[in-house]
Coordinates of C-alpha atoms in Angstrom, one line a residue:
X293 CA -46.5 0.3 18.5
X294 CA -42.6 0.9 19.3
X295 CA -40.8 -1.8 20.5
X296 CA -37.1 -2.4 20.8
X297 CA -34.7 -5.4 19.4
X298 CA -32.8 -8.0 20.6
X299 CA -30.3 -9.8 18.5
X300 CA -33.2 -12.8 18.9
X301 CA -35.4 -10.5 16.8
X302 CA -33.3 -9.7 13.9
X303 CA -35.1 -12.6 11.9
X304 CA -36.7 -9.0 10.4
X305 CA -33.5 -7.8 8.6
X306 CA -35.5 -7.9 5.4
X307 CA -37.6 -5.6 6.7
X308 CA -35.2 -3.3 8.4
X309 CA -33.0 -3.5 5.0
X310 CA -36.0 -2.5 3.1
X311 CA -36.8 0.6 5.1
X312 CA -32.9 1.7 5.0
X313 CA -33.3 1.3 1.2
X314 CA -36.3 3.6 0.8
X315 CA -35.1 6.4 3.3
X316 CA -31.5 6.3 1.3
X317 CA -33.4 6.4 -1.8
X318 CA -35.8 8.9 -1.0
X319 CA -33.1 11.2 0.0
X320 CA -32.9 11.0 3.8
X321 CA -29.6 11.9 5.3
X322 CA -29.0 8.9 7.3
X323 CA -25.2 8.5 6.3
X324 CA -25.3 6.7 3.0
X325 CA -26.1 8.1 -0.8
X326 CA -28.4 6.6 -3.4
X327 CA -28.9 4.8 -4.9
X328 CA -28.4 2.4 -2.2
X329 CA -28.3 -1.6 -3.0
X330 CA -29.8 -4.2 -0.6
X331 CA -26.5 -5.6 -0.1
X332 CA -25.1 -2.6 1.4
X333 CA -28.2 -2.3 3.7
X334 CA -27.8 -5.9 4.8
X335 CA -24.3 -5.2 5.7
X336 CA -24.9 -2.5 7.6
X337 CA -27.8 -4.1 9.3
X338 CA -25.1 -7.0 10.5
X339 CA -22.9 -3.9 12.0
X340 CA -26.0 -2.6 14.2
X341 CA -26.6 -6.6 15.0
X342 CA -23.2 -6.9 16.3
X343 CA -23.0 -3.7 18.2
X344 CA -26.4 -5.0 20.1
X345 CA -24.9 -8.0 21.1
X346 CA -22.2 -5.8 22.9
X347 CA -24.3 -3.8 24.3
X348 CA -23.0 -0.2 22.5
X349 CA -26.5 0.3 20.8
X350 CA -30.3 -0.4 20.8
X351 CA -32.5 0.0 18.1
X352 CA -36.1 0.8 18.5
X353 CA -38.6 -0.2 15.5
X354 CA -42.2 1.0 14.8
X355 CA -44.7 -1.2 13.5
X356 CA -48.1 0.1 11.9
X357 CA -50.9 -2.8 11.0
X358 CA -48.1 -5.5 11.4
X359 CA -45.3 -3.7 9.0
X360 CA -42.2 -2.2 10.2
X361 CA -42.1 1.6 9.2
X362 CA -39.5 3.0 11.3
X363 CA -36.9 2.6 13.6
X364 CA -34.4 4.8 15.5
X365 CA -31.0 3.8 17.3
X366 CA -29.6 4.7 20.5
X367 CA -26.2 4.6 20.9
X368 CA -24.7 4.4 24.3
X369 CA -21.0 5.8 25.2
X370 CA -19.0 2.9 26.6
X371 CA -16.0 5.9 27.7
X372 CA -15.5 6.1 31.4
X373 CA -16.5 9.8 31.2
X374 CA -19.4 9.7 29.1
X375 CA -21.6 7.0 30.6
X376 CA -24.3 9.4 31.3
X377 CA -24.5 10.2 27.3
X378 CA -26.1 8.3 24.1
X379 CA -26.6 9.6 21.1
X380 CA -29.8 9.5 18.7
X381 CA -29.0 7.6 15.3
X382 CA -30.5 6.8 12.1
X383 CA -34.1 8.0 12.8
X384 CA -36.2 6.7 9.8
X385 CA -39.4 6.2 8.8
X386 CA -40.5 4.9 5.5
X387 CA -41.9 7.2 2.6
X388 CA -45.3 5.7 2.7
X389 CA -46.0 6.0 6.7
X390 CA -44.7 9.6 6.9
X391 CA -46.8 12.2 8.4
X392 CA -48.4 10.1 11.1
X393 CA -46.3 10.9 14.0
X394 CA -43.9 7.9 13.8
X395 CA -41.0 9.6 14.2
X396 CA -42.2 11.6 16.9
X397 CA -43.4 8.4 18.8
X398 CA -40.0 6.7 18.3
X399 CA -38.4 9.8 19.6
X400 CA -40.2 9.5 22.8
X401 CA -39.6 5.9 23.4
X402 CA -35.8 6.7 22.7
X403 CA -35.9 9.0 25.3
X404 CA -37.7 6.7 27.8
X405 CA -35.2 4.1 27.1
X406 CA -31.8 6.8 27.4
X407 CA -33.5 7.8 30.9
X408 CA -34.2 4.1 32.1
X409 CA -30.7 3.3 31.0
X410 CA -29.6 6.4 33.2
X411 CA -28.4 8.5 30.1
X412 CA -29.0 11.9 31.3
X413 CA -27.5 13.8 27.9
X414 CA -28.8 12.7 24.5
X415 CA -27.3 14.3 21.4
X416 CA -27.9 14.2 17.6
X417 CA -27.2 16.0 14.4
X418 CA -29.6 16.6 11.3
X419 CA -29.3 17.7 7.8
X420 CA -29.6 21.7 7.9
X421 CA -33.5 22.1 6.6
X422 CA -34.8 18.8 6.9
X423 CA -37.9 18.3 8.6
X424 CA -36.8 16.7 11.5
X425 CA -34.8 19.7 12.4
X426 CA -38.3 21.6 13.5
X427 CA -39.3 18.1 15.0
X428 CA -36.1 17.9 17.4
X429 CA -36.8 21.4 18.4
X430 CA -40.4 20.7 19.4
X431 CA -39.5 17.8 21.3
X432 CA -37.2 19.8 23.4
X433 CA -33.9 19.6 22.1
X434 CA -31.8 22.4 22.3
X435 CA -29.9 23.7 18.9
X436 CA -26.5 24.1 19.5
X437 CA -24.8 25.0 16.3
X438 CA -24.4 24.0 12.7
X439 CA -21.2 22.9 10.6
X440 CA -21.5 23.9 6.9
X441 CA -20.0 21.3 4.2
X442 CA -20.7 18.2 6.7
X443 CA -22.1 15.3 4.4
X444 CA -22.3 14.8 0.8
X445 CA -25.5 14.5 -0.5
X446 CA -26.9 12.0 -3.3
X447 CA -26.9 15.6 -5.5
X448 CA -22.8 15.9 -5.0
X449 CA -23.5 18.8 -2.9
X450 CA -21.9 19.2 0.9
X451 CA -25.0 19.7 3.2
X452 CA -24.7 21.4 6.6
X453 CA -25.7 19.7 9.6
X454 CA -27.4 20.7 12.7
X455 CA -26.3 19.6 16.5
X456 CA -29.0 18.9 19.0
X457 CA -28.7 18.3 22.8
X458 CA -31.2 16.8 25.3
X459 CA -30.9 16.4 28.8
X460 CA -32.9 14.0 30.7
X461 CA -33.6 12.8 34.3
X462 CA -32.2 9.7 34.9
X463 CA -34.7 6.8 35.8
X464 CA -32.1 4.2 37.4
X465 CA -34.1 0.9 37.0
X466 CA -30.9 -1.4 37.8
X467 CA -30.1 -2.2 34.1

């Protein structure tokens, strides 16, 4: 089950903190380098909570058997010339839940949310060669290019990133 979180739901920060630490420590390229502390993770989630309050970010979480196993974020542009677009960020699935379709489900729900918010263009990037790269293509995202040496990995290497976009149909709900 995938659900959007509001600021009132942020009582699950402990689970979100554990998810982020698990993903970073397993080598996921989500903007952080391992080893990653609980405190760093908590500080990150406080920032996400602030963005949700401002209305510039949405957070979707996936649960299996009552346990939080994944999340994805949708950051919406607040620029006058970008009110039609959003960015998919921090798609994370706990190592124990991978291979069960959680990432695909999170992405599909993020697209539904974006369409409901009348965001007709989604953009994202991922580490070149990452398993998510193939999934994004299968979900209809168009690869537009690569940037070499984009992100530092925990091994000290500079990894390339791959840029994608997807156009959506706006389902204006009056939000």
